[in-house]
Structure formats: structure tokens, C-alpha cells
Amino acid sequence: MGQPLTAAVASEVERRGASRVLVVIAGSLSRGTDIVDEISTALGTRFAGSFNETVTHVPRSSVIKLADVIRDAQADLVVTIGGGTCLDSVKMALVCLAENISDAAQLERLAIRVNDAGERETPFVRPPPIRQIAAPTTLSGAEFSDLSGCVDTSTQVKQLFSGAEIGPASVILDPAITVHTPMNLWLSTGVRAIDHAVETMCSSGPMSLTDAGALHAIRLLGQSLRANQAEPDNLEKRLDSQVAIALACMGLNRVPYGASHGIGHQLGAVAGVPHGYTSCVLLPHVMAYNHTATAHQQQLISEALGERGTPAGELIARLVRDLGMPTRLRDVGVSREHFAAIAAGSLLNPWVRANPEPIGSPEQVIRILEAAW
């Protein structure tokens, strides 16, 4: 933690005895920095190439392309540098390697689904033949789970996948590389991390351990995100936010999340809304929808944000405004014409169906969308 990226990568490669290391990096970082060159120099003959063509929202076709690149490189380790798009792309590629998938349609059988009783069913995925180590550059938290999302563009539905060891084997937190991340992306994914923590606290299947981490993450992020905005070059404050993400994500794929995440996935699949922005515009309204079912938990969240007597959803909405993030669906390119497709896809999402205030009809999803629009 806090070790310079190149030195940390070289150390991990040595420790794992890797000899063919592929770097998967966000396109903007690949083009705008010398990170790949520095890692290539540090690794020498162990460097097997780089890939910078991951695609936002991770369509199936991009996953197959990356899996083929990993195969062709004969890589025995992937170093992932970037945000949720890079991390989820590599996770999905590892699913393909684990199950010998070379055609996008073959992914369908491995998608997490909801059965007729509204229960989550998770197909078994074998461990992949190689692992990844990750250096995150946003606050999305994808580096701390074995869960990935992938969009079936033919249906405009984002599906979830999970498998043993598709998540990073190690995570490198170097705040110096995050200064290249646009501030709106950094802050909006910070709100996404708060969403992880809130929906952990308000889960329909809570755990005491994950609640503890989530509550402290909310305290830390409520302070550190404002500090990041005020002092963007303060690496210590950036590291504070990065450390908070590990706590915020303790519930990820351990307890069921709710409608902010579940509907948010469909905002991305249908209308192309970035995940950070989906949390900015949806979370306060989902909290209002869930207030009766989660009143005690929301009071604890208010206390963590420093105002016991103010509804937690209002405090988070205020934080979003203070950070200069969008607060309405209409501000992020969602129209009412999108609502029917978003609602239909949302009802296939296991987290929507696990929402603490039950959601079982398109009309209930649209009620939340209207409030957020």
C-alpha cells in the first residue's frame, strides 16, 4: 500500500514466479502516461505486451477479444491498471479462460440469474488457469471482489458473473497514479463506493462484520471525498479514499445489495450511464423508497455522516451536490422512453429482487426512476 506502482508490480511478479506478464490498462493511461514503458523496462523479458482496448460497460464481444489476447500472449499473469471497466473485463476474460469459452453466446450459461421464486442462482465457474493483480485508478471497488458485470448488447441487459479466483490475487494502492484520473470520474466512483457501503448496511441479508466495515467507510468517504475535491494533488488524502474502498466493499458478493446497484446496472446497459453517475442519481431515491424497511440502518448512516437528525438519503444527496456530481437522470442522458427497458431488465437482476423493500413489478422500478428523473 502506497508503494510506487512499478516497484510493486516487479515485486509481485517476482514473488509469483511469473514469466509472461500481460498489462491491461485503461486507454487514457496508456496514451497519456509512461506507465507501460516503465513496467516493460522493469520486467524485461517477462513483459508479454499490453492491451488498452477495454470497452465501457464490458460488452461480451470485448471480453472475447481480451481473452483471445491473453491466450495469444501465453500470459501467466495479468496486471490490470485502471478502473471498473478494466477490472471487470479481465475478470470476464478469466471466466472465459476457466471455461474454455471462445464465443460470446457461450457466456449465457454462466450468468447469475433469478429463478421463478425470485432467488439468485449462481452457476459454478472453474478457477482460471492464471490470476490477475490490480492497481485501481478509480474508487469503484471492483478490485475487491470476485464478481463481474458484462452486457449482452442483443438484449440490453447487464448480467453478473462470479467465479473463484477471477478477482485480483493482490491489490496495489498507489495514489500517485490516480492523479491522472479525471476528477469527475474519481468523485463519482467515490459515491459509488458509498453506495456499496449503504446497500451493505441496508441489505436484506445483513452481516455484522460487513456492517462494521461499511459504516466506517461511510465516515471516511464523507470526509475524504471533499478533501480530494479541495486538494486534488494531496496523495495522502487520495490514499485515505483508496483505503476506505476496501471497507466499503466488504459486503460485495457477500450480502445481497439492493435496487440502487441493480437498477443502476440497467441504466448502463440501456442508456450508457457510467456506474459512478448511476449511484449519484439513484442512491438517495432508493434510500427513500427503502426507508420504512431500513429506518434503523439509515439512522446509523446519518450518524456516520455527522448529522443524526437528518435523513441519510438527504445527506448523501447533499454530498453529491457538494461534489458537483449530477443529481437527476435527465442530466445523465436518460429519457422516459428508456424507462420500460430499464424496468424490464431490472427485474432480471438478483439485487433488485433482493431489495429490502420488495420490488416485483415494472411499475415499482418506474416509481423510483420517476423520482430520480
mmCIF file of C-alpha atoms in Angstrom:
data_model
loop_
_atom_site.group_PDB
_atom_site.id
_atom_site.type_symbol
_atom_site.label_atom_id
_atom_site.label_comp_id
_atom_site.label_asym_id
_atom_site.label_seq_id
_atom_site.Cartn_x
_atom_site.Cartn_y
_atom_site.Cartn_z
ATOM 1 C CA MET A 1 0.000 0.000 0.000
ATOM 2 C CA GLY A 2 1.438 3.345 -1.066
ATOM 3 C CA GLN A 3 4.429 1.656 -2.753
ATOM 4 C CA PRO A 4 5.193 3.054 -6.240
ATOM 5 C CA LEU A 5 3.351 1.097 -8.906
ATOM 6 C CA THR A 6 6.288 -0.149 -10.964
ATOM 7 C CA ALA A 7 8.241 -1.378 -7.931
ATOM 8 C CA ALA A 8 5.142 -3.085 -6.536
ATOM 9 C CA VAL A 9 4.405 -4.810 -9.863
ATOM 10 C CA ALA A 10 8.008 -6.039 -10.159
ATOM 11 C CA SER A 11 7.867 -7.362 -6.607
ATOM 12 C CA GLU A 12 4.591 -9.222 -7.201
ATOM 13 C CA VAL A 13 5.823 -10.701 -10.469
ATOM 14 C CA GLU A 14 8.970 -11.950 -8.752
ATOM 15 C CA ARG A 15 7.035 -13.334 -5.804
ATOM 16 C CA ARG A 16 4.689 -15.259 -8.073
ATOM 17 C CA GLY A 17 7.421 -16.510 -10.417
ATOM 18 C CA ALA A 18 5.581 -15.182 -13.483
ATOM 19 C CA SER A 19 7.430 -15.211 -16.803
ATOM 20 C CA ARG A 20 4.784 -13.895 -19.252
ATOM 21 C CA VAL A 21 3.082 -10.779 -17.867
ATOM 22 C CA LEU A 22 0.360 -9.003 -19.836
ATOM 23 C CA VAL A 23 -0.591 -5.458 -18.801
ATOM 24 C CA VAL A 24 -4.242 -4.480 -19.299
ATOM 25 C CA ILE A 25 -4.516 -0.727 -18.906
ATOM 26 C CA ALA A 26 -7.101 1.993 -19.420
ATOM 27 C CA GLY A 27 -6.691 3.613 -22.823
ATOM 28 C CA SER A 28 -6.272 7.119 -21.417
ATOM 29 C CA LEU A 29 -3.463 5.957 -19.114
ATOM 30 C CA SER A 30 -1.780 4.042 -21.913
ATOM 31 C CA ARG A 31 -1.806 7.056 -24.200
ATOM 32 C CA GLY A 32 -1.172 9.786 -21.644
ATOM 33 C CA THR A 33 1.477 8.303 -19.354
ATOM 34 C CA ASP A 34 4.691 6.252 -19.497
ATOM 35 C CA ILE A 35 3.339 3.562 -17.163
ATOM 36 C CA VAL A 36 3.519 0.727 -19.707
ATOM 37 C CA ASP A 37 7.057 1.663 -20.744
ATOM 38 C CA GLU A 38 8.169 1.802 -17.112
ATOM 39 C CA ILE A 39 6.705 -1.614 -16.345
ATOM 40 C CA SER A 40 8.131 -3.062 -19.541
ATOM 41 C CA THR A 41 11.592 -1.826 -18.597
ATOM 42 C CA ALA A 42 11.265 -3.145 -15.050
ATOM 43 C CA LEU A 43 10.095 -6.597 -16.180
ATOM 44 C CA GLY A 44 12.423 -7.034 -19.147
ATOM 45 C CA THR A 45 11.863 -10.374 -20.869
ATOM 46 C CA ARG A 46 8.937 -11.134 -18.547
ATOM 47 C CA PHE A 47 6.861 -8.410 -20.211
ATOM 48 C CA ALA A 48 4.486 -10.082 -22.687
ATOM 49 C CA GLY A 49 2.749 -6.994 -24.036
ATOM 50 C CA SER A 50 -0.133 -4.671 -23.207
ATOM 51 C CA PHE A 51 -3.794 -4.229 -24.080
ATOM 52 C CA ASN A 52 -5.626 -0.877 -23.892
ATOM 53 C CA GLU A 53 -8.909 -1.552 -25.700
ATOM 54 C CA THR A 54 -11.332 -2.428 -22.900
ATOM 55 C CA VAL A 55 -14.850 -1.098 -23.543
ATOM 56 C CA THR A 56 -17.128 0.713 -21.105
ATOM 57 C CA HIS A 57 -19.910 -1.477 -19.628
ATOM 58 C CA VAL A 58 -17.967 -4.573 -20.836
ATOM 59 C CA PRO A 59 -19.927 -5.919 -23.806
ATOM 60 C CA ARG A 60 -19.491 -9.630 -24.443
ATOM 61 C CA SER A 61 -17.588 -9.069 -27.694
ATOM 62 C CA SER A 62 -14.872 -7.088 -25.898
ATOM 63 C CA VAL A 63 -14.485 -9.875 -23.354
ATOM 64 C CA ILE A 64 -13.886 -12.481 -26.048
ATOM 65 C CA LYS A 65 -11.339 -10.174 -27.704
ATOM 66 C CA LEU A 66 -9.400 -9.766 -24.463
ATOM 67 C CA ALA A 67 -9.498 -13.500 -23.714
ATOM 68 C CA ASP A 68 -8.001 -14.151 -27.149
ATOM 69 C CA VAL A 69 -5.254 -11.588 -26.483
ATOM 70 C CA ILE A 70 -4.358 -13.311 -23.203
ATOM 71 C CA ARG A 71 -4.252 -16.690 -24.944
ATOM 72 C CA ASP A 72 -2.126 -15.390 -27.810
ATOM 73 C CA ALA A 73 0.321 -13.773 -25.389
ATOM 74 C CA GLN A 74 0.609 -17.068 -23.476
ATOM 75 C CA ALA A 75 0.377 -14.930 -20.350
ATOM 76 C CA ASP A 76 0.775 -16.484 -16.919
ATOM 77 C CA LEU A 77 -0.178 -13.275 -15.052
ATOM 78 C CA VAL A 78 -2.250 -10.188 -15.881
ATOM 79 C CA VAL A 79 -1.531 -6.780 -14.357
ATOM 80 C CA THR A 80 -4.684 -4.664 -14.508
ATOM 81 C CA ILE A 81 -4.300 -0.878 -14.254
ATOM 82 C CA GLY A 82 -7.457 1.199 -14.396
ATOM 83 C CA GLY A 83 -10.993 1.374 -13.106
ATOM 84 C CA GLY A 84 -14.016 -0.890 -13.123
ATOM 85 C CA THR A 85 -14.069 -1.329 -16.902
ATOM 86 C CA CYS A 86 -10.551 -2.776 -16.982
ATOM 87 C CA LEU A 87 -11.070 -4.889 -13.888
ATOM 88 C CA ASP A 88 -14.401 -6.362 -14.970
ATOM 89 C CA SER A 89 -13.048 -7.000 -18.467
ATOM 90 C CA VAL A 90 -10.168 -9.043 -17.053
ATOM 91 C CA LYS A 91 -12.459 -10.896 -14.644
ATOM 92 C CA MET A 92 -14.711 -11.851 -17.544
ATOM 93 C CA ALA A 93 -11.741 -12.871 -19.673
ATOM 94 C CA LEU A 94 -10.592 -15.133 -16.840
ATOM 95 C CA VAL A 95 -14.076 -16.682 -16.784
ATOM 96 C CA CYS A 96 -13.597 -17.417 -20.492
ATOM 97 C CA LEU A 97 -10.200 -18.986 -19.865
ATOM 98 C CA ALA A 98 -11.552 -21.030 -16.967
ATOM 99 C CA GLU A 99 -14.419 -22.446 -19.032
ATOM 100 C CA ASN A 100 -12.659 -22.535 -22.431
ATOM 101 C CA ILE A 101 -15.103 -20.044 -23.940
ATOM 102 C CA SER A 102 -14.332 -18.546 -27.327
ATOM 103 C CA ASP A 103 -17.798 -17.441 -28.441
ATOM 104 C CA ALA A 104 -19.873 -14.725 -26.760
ATOM 105 C CA ALA A 105 -23.054 -16.808 -26.729
ATOM 106 C CA GLN A 106 -21.354 -19.392 -24.529
ATOM 107 C CA LEU A 107 -21.325 -16.908 -21.651
ATOM 108 C CA GLU A 108 -25.101 -17.162 -21.238
ATOM 109 C CA ARG A 109 -24.976 -20.421 -19.276
ATOM 110 C CA LEU A 110 -22.647 -18.889 -16.681
ATOM 111 C CA ALA A 111 -24.656 -15.736 -15.918
ATOM 112 C CA ILE A 112 -26.138 -15.330 -12.447
ATOM 113 C CA ARG A 113 -29.891 -15.460 -12.759
ATOM 114 C CA VAL A 114 -33.105 -15.126 -10.787
ATOM 115 C CA ASN A 115 -35.372 -18.176 -10.637
ATOM 116 C CA ASP A 116 -39.165 -18.170 -10.622
ATOM 117 C CA ALA A 117 -39.164 -17.769 -6.848
ATOM 118 C CA GLY A 118 -37.052 -14.626 -7.112
ATOM 119 C CA GLU A 119 -33.960 -16.368 -5.722
ATOM 120 C CA ARG A 120 -30.408 -15.931 -7.003
ATOM 121 C CA GLU A 121 -28.804 -18.850 -8.826
ATOM 122 C CA THR A 122 -25.041 -18.715 -9.406
ATOM 123 C CA PRO A 123 -23.576 -21.216 -11.898
ATOM 124 C CA PHE A 124 -20.273 -22.806 -10.954
ATOM 125 C CA VAL A 125 -17.204 -21.408 -12.715
ATOM 126 C CA ARG A 126 -13.921 -23.301 -12.520
ATOM 127 C CA PRO A 127 -10.816 -21.476 -11.260
ATOM 128 C CA PRO A 128 -8.963 -19.803 -14.139
ATOM 129 C CA PRO A 129 -5.515 -21.006 -15.209
ATOM 130 C CA ILE A 130 -3.942 -17.617 -14.405
ATOM 131 C CA ARG A 131 -4.572 -14.766 -11.954
ATOM 132 C CA GLN A 132 -4.556 -11.000 -12.084
ATOM 133 C CA ILE A 133 -3.076 -8.362 -9.808
ATOM 134 C CA ALA A 134 -4.709 -4.945 -9.853
ATOM 135 C CA ALA A 135 -3.727 -1.307 -9.484
ATOM 136 C CA PRO A 136 -7.023 0.622 -9.337
ATOM 137 C CA THR A 137 -7.226 4.213 -10.552
ATOM 138 C CA THR A 138 -10.827 4.911 -9.542
ATOM 139 C CA LEU A 139 -12.885 4.282 -6.408
ATOM 140 C CA SER A 140 -15.351 1.798 -7.914
ATOM 141 C CA GLY A 141 -14.073 -1.070 -5.755
ATOM 142 C CA ALA A 142 -14.104 -3.726 -8.479
ATOM 143 C CA GLU A 143 -10.661 -4.824 -7.303
ATOM 144 C CA PHE A 144 -12.087 -6.203 -4.067
ATOM 145 C CA SER A 145 -14.484 -8.837 -5.366
ATOM 146 C CA ASP A 146 -14.857 -11.994 -7.433
ATOM 147 C CA LEU A 147 -17.972 -10.565 -9.101
ATOM 148 C CA SER A 148 -18.085 -9.067 -12.590
ATOM 149 C CA GLY A 149 -20.649 -7.466 -14.859
ATOM 150 C CA CYS A 150 -20.981 -7.940 -18.605
ATOM 151 C CA VAL A 151 -23.551 -6.574 -21.071
ATOM 152 C CA ASP A 152 -25.436 -8.686 -23.588
ATOM 153 C CA THR A 153 -25.888 -5.994 -26.231
ATOM 154 C CA SER A 154 -28.528 -8.045 -28.061
ATOM 155 C CA THR A 155 -30.903 -7.732 -25.096
ATOM 156 C CA GLN A 156 -29.502 -4.548 -23.469
ATOM 157 C CA VAL A 157 -29.211 -6.446 -20.184
ATOM 158 C CA LYS A 158 -26.212 -6.359 -17.891
ATOM 159 C CA GLN A 159 -25.552 -9.777 -16.366
ATOM 160 C CA LEU A 160 -23.453 -10.706 -13.358
ATOM 161 C CA PHE A 161 -20.840 -13.460 -13.206
ATOM 162 C CA SER A 162 -18.827 -14.866 -10.319
ATOM 163 C CA GLY A 163 -16.063 -17.407 -10.016
ATOM 164 C CA ALA A 164 -13.329 -18.498 -7.667
ATOM 165 C CA GLU A 165 -10.105 -16.580 -8.259
ATOM 166 C CA ILE A 166 -11.309 -14.266 -11.049
ATOM 167 C CA GLY A 167 -10.827 -11.336 -8.661
ATOM 168 C CA PRO A 168 -7.342 -9.905 -8.112
ATOM 169 C CA ALA A 169 -4.889 -12.006 -6.133
ATOM 170 C CA SER A 170 -3.221 -8.779 -4.969
ATOM 171 C CA VAL A 171 -4.226 -5.120 -4.999
ATOM 172 C CA ILE A 172 -1.679 -2.319 -5.346
ATOM 173 C CA LEU A 173 -2.769 1.044 -3.919
ATOM 174 C CA ASP A 174 -0.575 3.775 -5.368
ATOM 175 C CA PRO A 175 -2.267 7.179 -5.084
ATOM 176 C CA ALA A 176 0.303 8.734 -7.440
ATOM 177 C CA ILE A 177 -1.213 7.023 -10.481
ATOM 178 C CA THR A 178 -4.704 8.274 -9.588
ATOM 179 C CA VAL A 179 -3.845 11.923 -10.281
ATOM 180 C CA HIS A 180 -4.357 11.088 -13.981
ATOM 181 C CA THR A 181 -7.974 10.116 -13.305
ATOM 182 C CA PRO A 182 -10.440 12.885 -14.242
ATOM 183 C CA MET A 183 -11.859 14.422 -11.085
ATOM 184 C CA ASN A 184 -15.462 13.771 -12.076
ATOM 185 C CA LEU A 185 -14.644 10.065 -12.501
ATOM 186 C CA TRP A 186 -12.744 9.919 -9.209
ATOM 187 C CA LEU A 187 -15.521 11.609 -7.216
ATOM 188 C CA SER A 188 -18.430 9.832 -8.888
ATOM 189 C CA THR A 189 -16.861 6.429 -8.281
ATOM 190 C CA GLY A 190 -16.341 7.575 -4.694
ATOM 191 C CA VAL A 191 -20.114 7.970 -4.477
ATOM 192 C CA ARG A 192 -20.337 4.510 -5.986
ATOM 193 C CA ALA A 193 -18.252 3.253 -3.073
ATOM 194 C CA ILE A 194 -20.645 4.941 -0.652
ATOM 195 C CA ASP A 195 -23.419 3.102 -2.500
ATOM 196 C CA HIS A 196 -21.581 -0.184 -1.835
ATOM 197 C CA ALA A 197 -21.440 0.672 1.853
ATOM 198 C CA VAL A 198 -25.046 1.887 2.117
ATOM 199 C CA GLU A 199 -26.504 -1.135 0.365
ATOM 200 C CA THR A 200 -24.346 -3.372 2.563
ATOM 201 C CA MET A 201 -25.774 -1.680 5.661
ATOM 202 C CA CYS A 202 -29.323 -1.801 4.288
ATOM 203 C CA SER A 203 -29.077 -5.330 2.875
ATOM 204 C CA SER A 204 -31.962 -7.757 3.170
ATOM 205 C CA GLY A 205 -29.369 -10.298 4.354
ATOM 206 C CA PRO A 206 -27.011 -8.277 6.571
ATOM 207 C CA MET A 207 -23.855 -9.456 8.340
ATOM 208 C CA SER A 208 -22.372 -7.783 11.418
ATOM 209 C CA LEU A 209 -18.810 -7.863 10.068
ATOM 210 C CA THR A 210 -19.679 -6.259 6.750
ATOM 211 C CA ASP A 211 -21.870 -3.685 8.505
ATOM 212 C CA ALA A 212 -18.904 -2.584 10.608
ATOM 213 C CA GLY A 213 -16.674 -2.063 7.597
ATOM 214 C CA ALA A 214 -19.407 -0.296 5.645
ATOM 215 C CA LEU A 215 -20.219 2.116 8.452
ATOM 216 C CA HIS A 216 -16.587 3.150 8.889
ATOM 217 C CA ALA A 217 -16.209 3.514 5.110
ATOM 218 C CA ILE A 218 -19.131 5.941 5.063
ATOM 219 C CA ARG A 219 -17.436 8.016 7.776
ATOM 220 C CA LEU A 220 -14.129 8.075 5.903
ATOM 221 C CA LEU A 221 -15.546 8.783 2.453
ATOM 222 C CA GLY A 222 -17.840 11.516 3.728
ATOM 223 C CA GLN A 223 -14.672 13.364 4.722
ATOM 224 C CA SER A 224 -12.057 12.230 2.196
ATOM 225 C CA LEU A 225 -14.041 12.888 -0.972
ATOM 226 C CA ARG A 226 -14.500 16.532 -0.064
ATOM 227 C CA ALA A 227 -10.785 16.695 0.743
ATOM 228 C CA ASN A 228 -9.937 15.138 -2.643
ATOM 229 C CA GLN A 229 -12.024 17.797 -4.364
ATOM 230 C CA ALA A 230 -10.409 20.620 -2.402
ATOM 231 C CA GLU A 231 -6.832 19.285 -2.644
ATOM 232 C CA PRO A 232 -6.584 17.116 -5.778
ATOM 233 C CA ASP A 233 -2.784 16.792 -5.510
ATOM 234 C CA ASN A 234 -2.799 15.627 -1.883
ATOM 235 C CA LEU A 235 -1.701 11.991 -2.219
ATOM 236 C CA GLU A 236 -2.263 11.227 1.464
ATOM 237 C CA LYS A 237 -5.935 12.201 1.171
ATOM 238 C CA ARG A 238 -6.264 10.164 -2.029
ATOM 239 C CA LEU A 239 -4.837 7.142 -0.219
ATOM 240 C CA ASP A 240 -7.401 7.697 2.547
ATOM 241 C CA SER A 241 -10.136 7.292 -0.054
ATOM 242 C CA GLN A 242 -8.486 4.204 -1.531
ATOM 243 C CA VAL A 243 -8.220 2.543 1.878
ATOM 244 C CA ALA A 244 -11.871 3.325 2.564
ATOM 245 C CA ILE A 245 -12.863 1.366 -0.540
ATOM 246 C CA ALA A 246 -11.653 -1.915 0.944
ATOM 247 C CA LEU A 247 -14.022 -1.330 3.864
ATOM 248 C CA ALA A 248 -16.884 -0.184 1.633
ATOM 249 C CA CYS A 249 -16.615 -3.370 -0.420
ATOM 250 C CA MET A 250 -16.617 -5.870 2.445
ATOM 251 C CA GLY A 251 -20.211 -6.754 1.595
ATOM 252 C CA LEU A 252 -19.658 -7.067 -2.162
ATOM 253 C CA ASN A 253 -20.835 -10.534 -3.214
ATOM 254 C CA ARG A 254 -21.163 -11.455 0.474
ATOM 255 C CA VAL A 255 -24.530 -9.869 1.200
ATOM 256 C CA PRO A 256 -27.257 -9.011 -1.317
ATOM 257 C CA TYR A 257 -27.238 -5.404 -2.462
ATOM 258 C CA GLY A 258 -30.403 -3.602 -3.495
ATOM 259 C CA ALA A 259 -32.080 -1.566 -6.182
ATOM 260 C CA SER A 260 -29.512 1.222 -6.465
ATOM 261 C CA HIS A 261 -26.980 -1.255 -7.829
ATOM 262 C CA GLY A 262 -29.488 -3.425 -9.663
ATOM 263 C CA ILE A 263 -31.328 -0.646 -11.482
ATOM 264 C CA GLY A 264 -28.022 1.142 -11.971
ATOM 265 C CA HIS A 265 -26.708 -1.788 -13.990
ATOM 266 C CA GLN A 266 -29.582 -1.317 -16.422
ATOM 267 C CA LEU A 267 -29.012 2.432 -16.681
ATOM 268 C CA GLY A 268 -25.591 1.498 -18.018
ATOM 269 C CA ALA A 269 -26.801 -1.250 -20.334
ATOM 270 C CA VAL A 270 -29.729 0.713 -21.790
ATOM 271 C CA ALA A 271 -28.611 4.350 -21.662
ATOM 272 C CA GLY A 272 -24.816 4.113 -21.286
ATOM 273 C CA VAL A 273 -24.699 5.854 -17.901
ATOM 274 C CA PRO A 274 -21.338 5.405 -16.100
ATOM 275 C CA HIS A 275 -21.622 3.448 -12.867
ATOM 276 C CA GLY A 276 -20.487 6.321 -10.686
ATOM 277 C CA TYR A 277 -23.217 8.535 -12.054
ATOM 278 C CA THR A 278 -25.873 5.848 -11.582
ATOM 279 C CA SER A 279 -25.144 5.894 -7.860
ATOM 280 C CA CYS A 280 -25.167 9.696 -7.754
ATOM 281 C CA VAL A 281 -28.645 9.936 -9.228
ATOM 282 C CA LEU A 282 -30.279 6.760 -7.867
ATOM 283 C CA LEU A 283 -28.984 6.138 -4.348
ATOM 284 C CA PRO A 284 -30.871 8.898 -2.473
ATOM 285 C CA HIS A 285 -34.150 7.888 -4.140
ATOM 286 C CA VAL A 286 -33.679 4.172 -3.478
ATOM 287 C CA MET A 287 -32.949 5.039 0.157
ATOM 288 C CA ALA A 288 -36.215 6.990 0.308
ATOM 289 C CA TYR A 289 -38.065 4.023 -1.214
ATOM 290 C CA ASN A 290 -36.462 1.699 1.350
ATOM 291 C CA HIS A 291 -36.769 3.986 4.367
ATOM 292 C CA THR A 292 -39.526 2.091 6.179
ATOM 293 C CA ALA A 293 -37.681 -1.228 5.834
ATOM 294 C CA THR A 294 -34.272 0.197 6.807
ATOM 295 C CA ALA A 295 -35.010 3.069 9.188
ATOM 296 C CA HIS A 296 -32.561 1.914 11.876
ATOM 297 C CA GLN A 297 -29.726 1.345 9.427
ATOM 298 C CA GLN A 298 -30.306 4.715 7.807
ATOM 299 C CA GLN A 299 -30.131 6.416 11.189
ATOM 300 C CA LEU A 300 -26.691 4.852 11.724
ATOM 301 C CA ILE A 301 -25.649 6.162 8.301
ATOM 302 C CA SER A 302 -26.815 9.662 9.271
ATOM 303 C CA GLU A 303 -24.707 9.458 12.420
ATOM 304 C CA ALA A 304 -21.690 8.340 10.396
ATOM 305 C CA LEU A 305 -22.143 11.385 8.167
ATOM 306 C CA GLY A 306 -22.280 13.630 11.222
ATOM 307 C CA GLU A 307 -25.969 14.618 11.333
ATOM 308 C CA ARG A 308 -28.076 12.194 13.332
ATOM 309 C CA GLY A 309 -31.324 14.126 12.873
ATOM 310 C CA THR A 310 -31.186 14.452 9.074
ATOM 311 C CA PRO A 311 -32.409 11.628 6.808
ATOM 312 C CA ALA A 312 -29.452 9.720 5.408
ATOM 313 C CA GLY A 313 -30.681 9.970 1.818
ATOM 314 C CA GLU A 314 -30.771 13.747 2.101
ATOM 315 C CA LEU A 315 -27.216 13.825 3.451
ATOM 316 C CA ILE A 316 -25.956 11.731 0.557
ATOM 317 C CA ALA A 317 -27.868 13.882 -1.932
ATOM 318 C CA ARG A 318 -26.185 16.932 -0.380
ATOM 319 C CA LEU A 319 -22.760 15.309 -0.671
ATOM 320 C CA VAL A 320 -23.428 14.549 -4.344
ATOM 321 C CA ARG A 321 -24.367 18.195 -4.955
ATOM 322 C CA ASP A 322 -21.354 19.468 -2.994
ATOM 323 C CA LEU A 323 -19.059 17.332 -5.142
ATOM 324 C CA GLY A 324 -20.602 18.798 -8.294
ATOM 325 C CA MET A 325 -21.958 15.457 -9.484
ATOM 326 C CA PRO A 326 -25.227 15.010 -11.434
ATOM 327 C CA THR A 327 -28.349 14.568 -9.331
ATOM 328 C CA ARG A 328 -31.052 13.721 -11.909
ATOM 329 C CA LEU A 329 -31.495 11.026 -14.539
ATOM 330 C CA ARG A 330 -32.253 13.666 -17.151
ATOM 331 C CA ASP A 331 -28.775 15.113 -16.516
ATOM 332 C CA VAL A 332 -27.027 11.847 -17.481
ATOM 333 C CA GLY A 333 -28.828 11.147 -20.746
ATOM 334 C CA VAL A 334 -31.759 9.041 -19.524
ATOM 335 C CA SER A 335 -35.145 9.791 -21.061
ATOM 336 C CA ARG A 336 -38.561 8.499 -20.065
ATOM 337 C CA GLU A 337 -38.517 6.457 -23.283
ATOM 338 C CA HIS A 338 -35.782 4.357 -21.641
ATOM 339 C CA PHE A 339 -37.872 3.522 -18.576
ATOM 340 C CA ALA A 340 -39.658 0.426 -19.910
ATOM 341 C CA ALA A 341 -36.412 -1.274 -20.995
ATOM 342 C CA ILE A 342 -34.654 -0.307 -17.752
ATOM 343 C CA ALA A 343 -37.532 -1.675 -15.672
ATOM 344 C CA ALA A 344 -37.745 -4.940 -17.621
ATOM 345 C CA GLY A 345 -34.025 -5.588 -17.298
ATOM 346 C CA SER A 346 -34.009 -4.605 -13.643
ATOM 347 C CA LEU A 347 -36.483 -7.323 -12.737
ATOM 348 C CA LEU A 348 -33.967 -9.899 -14.016
ATOM 349 C CA ASN A 349 -31.310 -8.555 -11.644
ATOM 350 C CA PRO A 350 -30.857 -10.530 -8.397
ATOM 351 C CA TRP A 351 -30.120 -7.382 -6.380
ATOM 352 C CA VAL A 352 -33.347 -5.698 -7.433
ATOM 353 C CA ARG A 353 -35.237 -8.787 -6.374
ATOM 354 C CA ALA A 354 -33.339 -8.781 -3.047
ATOM 355 C CA ASN A 355 -34.143 -5.124 -2.325
ATOM 356 C CA PRO A 356 -35.196 -4.702 1.348
ATOM 357 C CA GLU A 357 -38.497 -3.098 0.284
ATOM 358 C CA PRO A 358 -39.726 -5.703 -2.199
ATOM 359 C CA ILE A 359 -39.753 -4.895 -5.913
ATOM 360 C CA GLY A 360 -41.634 -7.304 -8.134
ATOM 361 C CA SER A 361 -43.185 -5.218 -10.895
ATOM 362 C CA PRO A 362 -42.056 -2.772 -13.582
ATOM 363 C CA GLU A 363 -44.266 -0.119 -12.020
ATOM 364 C CA GLN A 364 -42.246 -0.192 -8.788
ATOM 365 C CA VAL A 365 -38.993 0.300 -10.709
ATOM 366 C CA ILE A 366 -40.537 3.144 -12.709
ATOM 367 C CA ARG A 367 -41.676 4.796 -9.469
ATOM 368 C CA ILE A 368 -38.006 5.080 -8.446
ATOM 369 C CA LEU A 369 -36.981 6.225 -11.926
ATOM 370 C CA GLU A 370 -39.623 8.954 -11.922
ATOM 371 C CA ALA A 371 -38.441 10.205 -8.544
ATOM 372 C CA ALA A 372 -34.872 10.360 -9.857
ATOM 373 C CA TRP A 373 -35.700 11.814 -13.266
#
